Tab-separated table of C-alpha atoms and ligand atoms in Angstrom:
chain	number	residue	atom	x	y	z
A	1	MET	CA	108.324	128.105	93.134
A	2	ALA	CA	111.447	126.294	93.063
A	3	THR	CA	112.951	123.405	90.716
A	4	TYR	CA	113.505	120.370	92.604
A	5	ASP	CA	116.375	117.885	92.280
A	6	ASP	CA	114.118	115.415	92.185
A	7	ILE	CA	110.141	114.426	92.657
A	8	LEU	CA	110.913	113.232	96.116
A	9	GLN	CA	111.890	116.804	96.902
A	10	THR	CA	108.228	117.839	96.022
A	11	ILE	CA	106.698	115.510	98.977
A	12	GLY	CA	104.860	117.524	102.094
A	13	ARG	CA	104.174	121.257	102.094
A	14	THR	CA	100.972	121.193	101.343
A	15	PRO	CA	98.366	124.170	101.632
A	16	VAL	CA	95.713	124.714	104.235
A	17	VAL	CA	92.959	126.163	102.765
A	18	ARG	CA	89.518	128.093	103.939
A	19	LEU	CA	86.324	127.102	103.295
A	20	HIS	CA	83.352	129.107	102.463
A	21	ARG	CA	80.612	128.001	101.654
A	22	LEU	CA	80.611	125.069	103.972
A	23	ALA	CA	81.321	126.685	107.220
A	24	PRO	CA	78.739	127.954	109.633
A	25	GLU	CA	79.484	131.655	110.033
A	26	HIS	CA	80.503	131.446	113.430
A	27	VAL	CA	83.782	129.768	113.094
A	28	GLU	CA	86.737	129.435	110.446
A	29	LEU	CA	86.610	126.164	109.014
A	30	TYR	CA	90.068	125.131	106.685
A	31	VAL	CA	91.405	121.935	104.895
A	32	LYS	CA	94.685	120.900	104.255
A	33	VAL	CA	95.385	119.063	101.208
A	34	GLU	CA	97.042	115.898	101.160
A	35	ALA	CA	96.596	115.366	97.642
A	36	PHE	CA	98.528	118.387	96.140
A	37	ASN	CA	101.416	115.918	97.051
A	38	PRO	CA	102.890	114.197	93.902
A	39	MET	CA	101.133	110.919	94.295
A	40	GLY	CA	97.754	112.783	95.500
A	41	SER	CA	97.863	111.355	99.316
A	42	VAL	CA	99.102	112.190	102.492
A	43	LYS	CA	101.364	108.558	102.369
A	44	ASP	CA	103.783	109.937	100.195
A	45	ARG	CA	105.163	111.386	103.169
A	46	LEU	CA	105.084	108.278	104.975
A	47	ALA	CA	106.509	106.563	102.149
A	48	ILE	CA	109.920	109.129	102.072
A	49	GLY	CA	109.758	108.931	105.671
A	50	VAL	CA	110.231	105.014	106.312
A	51	ILE	CA	112.436	104.584	102.882
A	52	GLU	CA	115.193	106.663	104.061
A	53	ASP	CA	115.116	106.108	107.952
A	54	ALA	CA	115.527	102.157	106.286
A	55	GLU	CA	118.407	103.956	104.809
A	56	ARG	CA	119.892	105.844	107.142
A	57	ARG	CA	119.360	102.756	109.662
A	58	GLY	CA	120.999	99.935	106.897
A	59	ASP	CA	118.246	97.971	107.440
A	60	LEU	CA	117.196	98.484	103.674
A	61	LYS	CA	119.928	97.413	101.036
A	62	PRO	CA	120.401	99.073	97.792
A	63	GLY	CA	118.467	97.390	95.312
A	64	GLN	CA	116.617	95.173	98.152
A	65	THR	CA	113.303	93.912	97.435
A	66	VAL	CA	110.604	96.612	99.854
A	67	VAL	CA	107.128	94.884	100.326
A	68	GLU	CA	104.007	96.219	101.925
A	69	ALA	CA	100.650	95.726	103.031
A	70	THR	CA	98.397	98.942	102.305
A	71	SER	CA	95.019	100.043	101.804
A	72	GLY	CA	96.311	101.621	98.474
A	73	ASN	CA	98.059	104.917	98.910
A	74	THR	CA	100.956	103.831	101.132
A	75	GLY	CA	101.510	101.110	98.504
A	76	ILE	CA	101.130	104.332	95.692
A	77	GLY	CA	103.577	106.538	97.603
A	78	LEU	CA	105.921	103.663	97.584
A	79	ALA	CA	105.470	103.239	94.201
A	80	MET	CA	107.056	106.273	93.266
A	81	VAL	CA	109.769	106.089	96.423
A	82	CYS	CA	110.670	102.631	95.041
A	83	ALA	CA	110.458	103.932	91.104
A	84	ARG	CA	112.860	106.870	92.060
A	85	LYS	CA	115.079	105.299	94.093
A	86	GLY	CA	115.100	101.676	92.472
A	87	TYR	CA	114.378	99.142	94.752
A	88	PRO	CA	111.807	96.865	93.492
A	89	LEU	CA	108.146	96.600	95.583
A	90	VAL	CA	105.985	93.991	96.370
A	91	VAL	CA	102.224	95.447	97.951
A	92	THR	CA	99.800	93.067	98.956
A	93	MET	CA	96.280	94.511	99.381
A	94	ALA	CA	92.810	93.276	100.055
A	95	GLU	CA	90.348	93.073	96.743
A	96	ASN	CA	87.960	94.544	97.617
A	97	PHE	CA	89.928	98.561	97.787
A	98	SER	CA	89.202	100.508	94.621
A	99	VAL	CA	90.886	99.203	91.359
A	100	GLU	CA	92.796	102.887	90.520
A	101	ARG	CA	94.762	101.837	93.430
A	102	ARG	CA	96.295	98.262	91.618
A	103	LYS	CA	96.466	99.859	88.513
A	104	MET	CA	98.830	103.436	89.636
A	105	MET	CA	101.043	101.098	91.576
A	106	ARG	CA	101.407	98.479	88.712
A	107	PHE	CA	101.987	101.959	86.372
A	108	LEU	CA	104.704	103.028	88.640
A	109	GLY	CA	106.130	99.496	88.554
A	110	ALA	CA	105.160	97.503	91.911
A	111	LYS	CA	103.886	93.900	91.966
A	112	VAL	CA	100.225	94.417	93.361
A	113	VAL	CA	99.398	90.627	95.412
A	114	LEU	CA	95.538	90.907	96.158
A	115	THR	CA	94.570	89.367	98.933
A	116	PRO	CA	90.780	87.567	100.094
A	117	ALA	CA	88.355	90.281	101.043
A	118	ALA	CA	86.971	88.189	104.058
A	119	GLN	CA	90.798	87.718	105.480
A	120	LYS	CA	90.326	91.809	105.837
A	121	GLY	CA	93.214	94.206	106.462
A	122	SER	CA	94.859	91.879	109.040
A	123	GLY	CA	94.711	88.734	106.162
A	124	MET	CA	97.047	91.717	103.664
A	125	LEU	CA	99.675	92.391	106.447
A	126	ALA	CA	100.222	88.716	107.440
A	127	LYS	CA	100.776	87.886	103.918
A	128	ALA	CA	103.480	90.557	103.469
A	129	ARG	CA	104.754	89.469	106.294
A	130	GLU	CA	105.431	86.094	105.577
A	131	LEU	CA	106.279	87.260	102.045
A	132	ALA	CA	109.099	89.757	104.220
A	133	GLU	CA	110.812	86.634	106.007
A	134	THR	CA	110.459	84.138	103.422
A	135	HIS	CA	112.180	86.186	100.590
A	136	GLY	CA	114.246	88.375	102.768
A	137	TRP	CA	112.310	91.554	101.703
A	138	PHE	CA	112.384	94.770	103.640
A	139	LEU	CA	109.019	94.966	105.137
A	140	ALA	CA	108.174	98.566	105.864
A	141	ARG	CA	106.087	97.798	108.726
A	142	GLN	CA	103.957	101.363	108.683
A	143	PHE	CA	100.734	99.709	111.154
A	144	GLU	CA	104.198	100.822	113.841
A	145	ASN	CA	107.329	101.753	112.467
A	146	GLU	CA	107.993	104.970	114.578
A	147	ALA	CA	109.482	106.471	111.229
A	148	ASN	CA	105.678	106.828	110.127
A	149	ALA	CA	105.078	108.752	113.275
A	150	ASP	CA	108.126	110.764	112.822
A	151	ILE	CA	107.796	111.624	109.597
A	152	HIS	CA	104.194	113.650	110.489
A	153	SER	CA	106.478	115.363	113.525
A	154	THR	CA	108.466	116.987	111.303
A	155	THR	CA	106.657	117.668	108.257
A	156	THR	CA	103.266	117.914	108.759
A	157	ALA	CA	103.026	119.247	112.326
A	158	PRO	CA	105.464	121.977	111.945
A	159	GLU	CA	103.745	122.752	108.614
A	160	ILE	CA	100.411	123.040	110.567
A	161	LEU	CA	102.253	125.379	113.617
A	162	ALA	CA	103.257	127.517	111.085
A	163	ASP	CA	100.401	128.375	109.101
A	164	PHE	CA	98.030	129.032	112.351
A	165	ALA	CA	100.982	131.152	113.493
A	166	ASP	CA	99.119	134.220	113.870
A	167	LEU	CA	95.719	132.747	113.664
A	168	GLY	CA	96.155	129.572	116.260
A	169	LEU	CA	94.440	126.362	116.432
A	170	ASP	CA	90.930	125.487	118.622
A	171	TYR	CA	90.597	121.853	116.803
A	172	TRP	CA	92.817	119.674	114.454
A	173	VAL	CA	90.836	117.082	113.147
A	174	THR	CA	91.751	113.616	111.634
A	175	GLY	CA	90.822	109.998	110.853
A	176	PHE	CA	93.306	107.457	111.456
A	177	GLY	CA	94.382	104.146	109.942
A	178	THR	CA	97.715	103.525	110.898
A	179	GLY	CA	97.713	106.010	113.374
A	180	GLY	CA	100.853	108.002	111.808
A	181	THR	CA	99.387	111.095	111.072
A	182	LEU	CA	97.100	110.921	114.261
A	183	LYS	CA	100.182	110.300	116.399
A	184	GLY	CA	102.456	112.395	114.672
A	185	VAL	CA	100.950	115.395	114.342
A	186	ALA	CA	99.282	115.062	117.811
A	187	ARG	CA	102.162	114.996	119.714
A	188	VAL	CA	103.970	118.144	118.616
A	189	LEU	CA	100.662	120.215	118.311
A	190	LYS	CA	100.389	119.061	122.617
A	191	GLU	CA	103.923	120.223	123.014
A	192	HIS	CA	103.703	123.519	120.832
A	193	SER	CA	100.369	124.141	120.648
A	194	PRO	CA	98.550	123.003	123.854
A	195	SER	CA	95.669	124.401	123.435
A	196	THR	CA	94.357	122.679	120.429
A	197	GLN	CA	92.201	119.919	120.665
A	198	ILE	CA	92.769	116.753	119.410
A	199	VAL	CA	89.665	115.212	117.926
A	200	VAL	CA	89.674	112.034	116.205
A	201	CYS	CA	86.873	110.924	113.765
A	202	GLU	CA	86.215	107.223	113.321
A	203	PRO	CA	83.545	105.040	111.027
A	204	ASP	CA	80.344	104.944	113.040
A	205	ASN	CA	79.530	101.592	113.207
A	206	SER	CA	83.237	100.971	113.602
A	207	GLY	CA	84.525	102.242	116.556
A	208	LEU	CA	87.844	100.907	117.973
A	209	LEU	CA	89.368	103.873	119.634
A	210	GLY	CA	86.108	105.591	120.946
A	211	SER	CA	85.110	102.145	122.627
A	212	GLY	CA	87.790	101.469	125.029
A	213	ILE	CA	88.548	98.034	123.884
A	214	PRO	CA	92.006	97.516	123.400
A	215	GLN	CA	93.748	95.807	120.804
A	216	ALA	CA	94.293	91.871	121.968
A	217	ARG	CA	97.913	91.139	120.453
A	218	ASP	CA	100.155	88.228	120.205
A	219	GLU	CA	103.412	87.463	122.168
A	220	ALA	CA	105.190	89.601	119.623
A	221	GLY	CA	102.849	92.380	120.270
A	222	GLN	CA	100.763	91.528	116.546
A	223	PRO	CA	97.098	92.140	116.453
A	224	ALA	CA	95.830	89.007	117.421
A	225	GLY	CA	92.572	88.883	115.247
A	226	SER	CA	90.361	91.533	114.178
A	227	HIS	CA	89.115	93.497	117.279
A	228	PRO	CA	85.658	93.252	118.736
A	229	ASN	CA	83.807	96.763	117.088
A	230	PHE	CA	85.333	96.321	113.983
A	231	ARG	CA	82.432	96.463	111.117
A	232	PRO	CA	83.379	96.459	107.391
A	233	HIS	CA	82.639	100.687	106.850
A	234	LEU	CA	83.745	102.537	103.287
A	235	MET	CA	86.551	105.066	104.361
A	236	GLN	CA	88.842	103.682	102.706
A	237	GLY	CA	92.400	103.644	104.157
A	238	TRP	CA	90.492	104.154	107.753
A	239	SER	CA	90.042	102.151	110.494
A	240	PRO	CA	91.596	98.536	109.856
A	241	ASP	CA	90.471	95.537	111.320
A	242	PHE	CA	92.430	96.344	114.239
A	243	ILE	CA	94.163	99.021	116.762
A	244	ALA	CA	97.617	99.662	114.527
A	245	ARG	CA	100.168	100.196	117.167
A	246	LEU	CA	101.435	103.791	116.084
A	247	ALA	CA	97.351	103.982	116.737
A	248	GLU	CA	96.821	102.997	120.493
A	249	GLU	CA	100.082	104.798	121.239
A	250	ALA	CA	98.306	108.142	120.218
A	251	ALA	CA	95.372	107.585	122.367
A	252	ASP	CA	96.661	109.918	125.410
A	253	TYR	CA	96.557	113.091	123.056
A	254	ILE	CA	93.250	113.007	122.345
A	255	ASP	CA	90.658	115.025	123.434
A	256	MET	CA	87.319	113.542	121.865
A	257	THR	CA	86.249	111.044	119.054
A	258	VAL	CA	83.430	111.751	116.693
A	259	PRO	CA	81.856	109.139	115.087
A	260	VAL	CA	81.119	109.816	111.661
A	261	ALA	CA	78.630	108.309	109.102
A	262	GLY	CA	79.440	106.796	105.610
A	263	ASP	CA	76.489	108.617	103.811
A	264	ASP	CA	77.529	112.011	105.703
A	265	ALA	CA	81.431	111.192	104.577
A	266	LEU	CA	79.985	110.815	101.279
A	267	ARG	CA	77.705	113.871	101.433
A	268	CYS	CA	80.214	115.850	102.445
A	269	SER	CA	82.932	114.651	99.822
A	270	ARG	CA	80.558	115.360	97.028
A	271	GLN	CA	80.057	118.906	99.175
A	272	LEU	CA	83.606	119.737	99.504
A	273	ALA	CA	83.789	119.188	95.332
A	274	LEU	CA	80.463	120.978	94.523
A	275	GLN	CA	80.543	123.898	96.570
A	276	GLU	CA	84.295	124.722	97.508
A	277	GLY	CA	86.085	123.502	94.348
A	278	ILE	CA	87.992	120.552	96.166
A	279	PHE	CA	88.476	117.417	94.820
A	280	ALA	CA	88.864	114.676	97.998
A	281	GLY	CA	88.423	110.835	98.816
A	282	ILE	CA	86.148	109.186	101.011
A	283	SER	CA	88.172	109.859	104.288
A	284	GLY	CA	88.311	113.505	103.350
A	285	GLY	CA	84.688	113.827	103.471
A	286	ALA	CA	84.120	111.896	106.893
A	287	THR	CA	87.450	114.187	108.384
A	288	LEU	CA	85.192	116.955	107.074
A	289	ALA	CA	82.174	115.628	108.305
A	290	GLY	CA	83.450	115.027	111.467
A	291	GLY	CA	84.869	118.687	111.340
A	292	LEU	CA	81.155	120.018	110.970
A	293	GLN	CA	79.556	118.228	113.886
A	294	VAL	CA	82.800	120.169	116.263
A	295	ALA	CA	81.942	123.526	114.473
A	296	ALA	CA	78.304	122.986	115.499
A	297	GLN	CA	79.302	122.855	119.430
A	298	ALA	CA	82.320	125.371	119.037
A	299	GLU	CA	82.526	128.691	120.593
A	300	PRO	CA	82.332	131.579	118.026
A	301	GLY	CA	85.542	132.306	115.924
A	302	ALA	CA	87.056	129.067	116.628
A	303	THR	CA	89.406	127.817	114.042
A	304	ILE	CA	89.518	123.976	113.229
A	305	LEU	CA	91.283	122.119	110.279
A	306	CYS	CA	90.806	118.960	108.865
A	307	MET	CA	92.884	117.069	106.986
A	308	LEU	CA	92.314	115.728	103.645
A	309	PRO	CA	94.480	112.817	103.203
A	310	ASP	CA	93.716	111.873	99.399
A	311	THR	CA	92.404	113.272	96.207
A	312	GLY	CA	89.009	111.825	94.714
A	313	GLU	CA	90.289	110.658	91.619
A	314	ARG	CA	90.956	107.531	93.818
A	315	TYR	CA	87.427	106.328	93.392
A	316	LEU	CA	86.367	106.981	90.376
A	317	SER	CA	85.193	102.671	90.365
A	318	THR	CA	84.067	103.073	93.999
A	319	THR	CA	80.322	104.120	95.364
A	320	LEU	CA	81.288	107.822	95.629
A	321	PHE	CA	80.691	108.260	91.987
A	322	ASP	CA	77.774	106.281	92.143
A	323	ASP	CA	75.400	108.735	90.857
A	324	VAL	CA	77.817	110.519	88.571
A	325	SER	CA	76.424	108.996	85.055
A	326	ALA	CA	79.162	108.437	82.060
A	327	ASP	CA	75.962	109.067	79.727
A	328	MET	CA	73.993	112.821	79.587
A	329	SER	CA	71.209	113.259	81.812
A	330	GLU	CA	67.900	114.920	80.264
A	331	GLU	CA	68.837	118.304	81.775
A	332	GLU	CA	72.243	117.850	79.318
A	333	LEU	CA	70.111	116.334	76.333
A	334	ASP	CA	67.550	119.277	76.784
A	335	ILE	CA	71.122	121.333	76.730
A	336	SER	CA	72.190	119.944	73.420
A	337	ARG	CA	69.051	120.107	71.898
A	338	SER	CA	68.747	123.709	72.294
A	339	THR	CA	70.902	124.486	69.355
A	340	PRO	CA	71.648	122.971	66.121
A	341	LEU	CA	75.192	121.483	66.083
A	342	ALA	CA	76.609	118.606	67.110
A	343	ARG	CA	73.891	116.310	68.203
A	344	PHE	CA	72.948	112.586	68.307
A	345	ASP	CA	68.985	113.433	67.410
A	346	ALA	CA	69.858	115.395	64.333
A	347	PRO	CA	71.866	114.388	60.921
A	348	PRO	CA	74.782	117.046	60.475
A	349	PRO	CA	73.834	119.819	58.389
A	350	PRO	CA	75.576	119.443	54.852
A	351	PRO	CA	78.437	120.512	54.110
A	352	LYS	CA	78.725	124.447	52.821
A	353	ASP	CA	80.086	124.050	49.067
A	354	GLY	CA	83.347	125.413	50.393
A	355	GLU	CA	84.058	123.008	53.198
A	356	LYS	CA	83.384	120.086	50.711
A	357	PRO	CA	86.620	117.670	51.243
A	358	LYS	CA	88.611	117.448	48.227
A	359	VAL	CA	88.098	114.296	45.623
A	360	VAL	CA	91.853	112.250	45.892
A	361	GLU	CA	92.096	110.176	42.813
A	362	PRO	CA	93.612	106.939	42.656
A	363	THR	CA	97.211	106.774	41.226
A	364	PRO	CA	98.262	103.459	39.133
A	365	ALA	CA	100.914	103.576	41.976
A	366	ALA	CA	98.500	103.367	44.401
A	367	GLU	CA	96.468	100.704	42.708
A	368	ALA	CA	99.620	98.705	42.507
A	369	GLU	CA	100.649	98.912	46.154
A	370	VAL	CA	96.816	97.767	46.817
A	371	GLU	CA	96.826	94.793	44.775
A	372	GLU	CA	100.581	93.628	46.043
A	373	LEU	CA	99.659	93.812	49.655
A	374	ILE	CA	96.167	92.110	49.196
A	375	ALA	CA	97.765	89.514	47.308
A	376	ASP	CA	100.509	88.418	49.128
A	377	THR	CA	100.266	85.145	49.929
A	378	ALA	CA	102.670	85.233	52.728
A	379	GLN	CA	100.633	87.362	54.558
A	380	PRO	CA	97.344	86.948	54.123
A	381	VAL	CA	95.529	89.004	56.879
A	382	VAL	CA	95.616	92.631	55.839
A	383	MET	CA	93.841	95.373	57.908
A	384	PHE	CA	94.321	98.702	55.976
A	385	ALA	CA	93.935	101.312	59.231
A	386	LEU	CA	94.621	103.989	61.194
A	387	GLU	CA	97.233	104.068	63.572
A	388	TRP	CA	94.718	105.658	66.459
A	389	CYS	CA	91.373	105.129	65.654
A	390	GLU	CA	89.102	103.103	68.420
A	391	PHE	CA	87.412	100.835	66.078
A	392	CYS	CA	91.223	99.343	64.346
A	393	TRP	CA	92.643	99.012	67.759
A	394	SER	CA	89.489	96.744	68.917
A	395	VAL	CA	90.825	94.813	65.558
A	396	ARG	CA	94.205	94.508	66.706
A	397	LYS	CA	93.377	93.269	70.389
A	398	MET	CA	91.022	90.869	68.945
A	399	PHE	CA	93.415	89.581	66.236
A	400	ALA	CA	96.892	89.538	69.035
A	401	ALA	CA	94.175	87.685	71.878
A	402	ALA	CA	93.008	84.926	69.266
A	403	GLY	CA	96.746	84.624	67.600
A	404	ILE	CA	95.873	85.788	64.182
A	405	ASP	CA	98.704	87.141	62.468
A	406	TYR	CA	98.126	89.845	60.199
A	407	ARG	CA	99.715	93.215	58.855
A	408	SER	CA	98.221	96.614	59.556
A	409	VAL	CA	99.227	99.238	56.811
A	410	ASP	CA	98.196	102.444	58.827
A	411	LEU	CA	96.979	105.055	56.292
A	412	ASP	CA	97.293	108.100	58.405
A	413	SER	CA	100.938	107.122	59.831
A	414	VAL	CA	104.072	109.082	59.330
A	415	ALA	CA	105.508	106.658	56.391
A	416	TYR	CA	102.105	107.346	54.619
A	417	GLN	CA	101.640	111.060	54.792
A	418	ALA	CA	104.223	111.730	52.363
A	419	GLY	CA	102.565	112.904	49.337
A	420	ASN	CA	99.276	111.639	50.644
A	421	ARG	CA	99.768	108.173	49.998
A	422	GLY	CA	97.449	106.997	52.558
A	423	GLY	CA	94.717	108.939	50.673
A	424	GLN	CA	95.114	107.993	48.041
A	425	ILE	CA	95.388	103.990	48.835
A	426	ARG	CA	92.261	104.924	50.445
A	427	ALA	CA	90.754	105.923	47.334
A	428	VAL	CA	91.816	103.018	45.498
A	429	LEU	CA	90.315	100.954	48.327
A	430	LYS	CA	86.791	102.990	47.569
A	431	GLY	CA	87.154	101.774	43.988
A	432	HIS	CA	87.532	98.212	45.163
A	433	THR	CA	85.062	98.168	48.300
A	434	GLY	CA	82.606	101.375	47.650
A	435	TRP	CA	83.613	101.515	51.481
A	436	ASP	CA	84.621	104.986	52.645
A	437	THR	CA	85.267	103.586	55.986
A	438	ILE	CA	88.061	102.269	57.860
A	439	PRO	CA	89.404	99.896	58.530
A	440	GLN	CA	89.277	97.445	55.812
A	441	ILE	CA	90.441	93.878	56.167
A	442	PHE	CA	91.132	91.625	53.650
A	443	ILE	CA	91.950	88.091	53.937
A	444	GLY	CA	93.782	86.160	51.515
A	445	GLY	CA	92.717	88.916	48.821
A	446	GLU	CA	88.933	88.299	49.382
A	447	PHE	CA	87.462	91.607	51.200
A	448	ILE	CA	85.330	90.994	54.962
A	449	GLY	CA	84.430	94.117	55.417
A	450	GLY	CA	85.095	96.791	58.651
A	451	CYS	CA	85.556	96.147	62.460
A	452	THR	CA	82.206	94.547	63.505
A	453	ASP	CA	82.218	92.790	60.220
A	454	ALA	CA	85.673	91.213	60.857
A	455	PHE	CA	83.779	90.138	64.584
A	456	ASP	CA	80.724	88.805	63.036
A	457	ALA	CA	82.527	86.745	60.969
A	458	TRP	CA	84.058	85.287	63.525
A	459	LYS	CA	80.793	84.686	65.146
A	460	ASP	CA	79.571	83.040	62.406
A	461	GLU	CA	82.513	81.082	61.897
A	462	SER	CA	83.147	82.374	58.549
A	463	LEU	CA	86.454	84.084	59.458
A	464	GLN	CA	87.752	80.421	60.864
A	465	GLU	CA	87.122	79.198	57.878
A	466	LEU	CA	88.653	82.097	55.658
A	467	LEU	CA	91.797	81.582	57.715
A	468	LYS	CA	91.928	77.623	57.890
A	469	LYS	CA	91.674	78.398	53.546
A	470	ASN	CA	94.471	80.573	53.532
A	471	ASP	CA	96.638	78.218	55.630
A	472	VAL	CA	96.669	81.441	58.593
A	473	GLU	CA	97.111	80.206	62.388
A	474	PHE	CA	94.798	81.116	65.158
A	475	ASP	CA	94.136	79.848	68.661
A	476	GLN	CA	91.069	77.680	68.052
A	477	GLY	CA	90.276	77.772	71.840
A	478	PHE	CA	89.872	81.819	71.707
A	479	ALA	CA	86.265	82.132	72.821
A	480	ARG	CA	85.576	85.632	73.909
A	481	ASP	CA	82.476	87.747	72.187
A	482	PRO	CA	85.205	90.036	69.973
A	483	TYR	CA	82.466	93.038	70.389
A	484	SER	CA	83.843	92.916	74.202
A	485	PHE	CA	87.185	94.078	73.126
A	486	LEU	CA	85.526	97.478	71.736
A	487	PRO	CA	86.129	100.823	73.934
A	488	ALA	CA	82.915	101.714	76.249
A	489	TRP	CA	81.882	104.431	74.480
A	490	LEU	CA	81.891	101.940	71.419
A	491	HIS	CA	79.034	99.207	73.307
A	492	PRO	CA	75.774	99.274	71.860
A	493	ARG	CA	74.049	101.660	74.345
B	1	LIG	N1	92.940	107.898	104.825
B	1	LIG	C1	93.164	107.806	103.708
B	1	LIG	C2	92.321	107.433	101.933
B	1	LIG	C3	94.258	106.889	103.695
B	1	LIG	O1	94.577	106.233	102.559
B	1	LIG	C4	94.971	107.039	104.835
B	1	LIG	C5	95.680	105.845	105.191
B	1	LIG	N2	95.597	104.550	105.495
B	1	LIG	C6	94.493	107.497	105.490
B	1	LIG	C7	93.249	108.246	105.541
B	1	LIG	C8	94.750	107.690	107.428
B	1	LIG	O2	96.003	108.242	107.558
B	1	LIG	P1	97.158	106.946	108.473
B	1	LIG	O3	97.227	106.058	108.380
B	1	LIG	O4	98.589	107.907	108.944
B	1	LIG	O5	96.111	107.559	110.266
């Protein structure tokens, strides 16, 4: 272990892990877990490789905007590198890649420009190129930038050589998107470990390299339209609709291409998690599926290494998690019902005497404070709230969206904790409204109830009437169902 000067120094040096339950007995099957990179994918390597190469060449000036077309992981890696180094980043990405990816890039400060799914990978590429030309931005060009392959030659490949120095490596199995991993690693293995077979996996319905059909290119060398064999597939990050320059250049190193079915990719990704405790994405499952095909025909004692390009966490919204429910299964319900506590189908047991909460008495000061707050004509909308309660947050979101100005009195906030001022106000409210629950919302001194009462009042328009009566402005055009502001777990089942 070491301390690092910055996060970028933690890129690479990912672990190679042996599989036990998933590996056939006659071979030694290993995976290289690229999810150990700081942003969870192999593309962190490319991001630092391409950016630092451009800095060295003077192609990227301090503060210049970086732009790139990406299926997500490159954008996430670039977003990390650009955040650290202070470059603005614009990413173009087809709308069909997972939502997690977009949100992560935006969280890291990047701008994400979506492109129509129908225009596939080449659509997002053309958009990035156009933006770079129009605005004078630095285009990372991952599909043809030699720095992409080079970073794998200088990091991924030597790591593999070192890790298998004693064991020897018979098969190295990968997929390809840009072909950066493939070209960069394969050429080093061919030189320093010539007996290692280079195995390239492709979606079975979308064999591009395996087809032998070359990619059509325009005068500038850019792909001229989709490859004729391309079909949509679910291995996000693999085989775009064209053969990238770097992948094409790796063709001579390839000993075997292996077609992988989508169902096998999903199954292997799930099996990795279930049987080995390794959480990898769909392309990792696909690479393992290819590795298992190789293993089935491999000589006894063969060593096989499969690349796992990213983490499974990037696919929560995708078909990989289709069978994983957010609700309890029958089996889980049975476990819940097998003991008496904390169940949904039985009321909580009455508190034992010693556990009864102390009754808080309303104080005259708290009485006066509540009176003053709800009678304040300068702010007729008052919500007595808890700072992080999700019902309170739903009301806040709805009020903000409807342009309703309000005062939130947060009874459990630091300001209200001293001397249990919040508890005393709550006791006063209980005396006034008879309600124990929070939030409690008042408009012009009139109690309208809690969160769902406010939402219902909006729906039957009595809330709007009350707002008008008290001269409170709001957005007349606000038409969203207020219930949609509740967090998912609070939606009625
Ligand atoms: N799997 C995933 C999930 C990816 O994001 C990528 C990169 N597009 C790859 C595999 C392929 O890696 P490479 O671009 O180096 O060929």
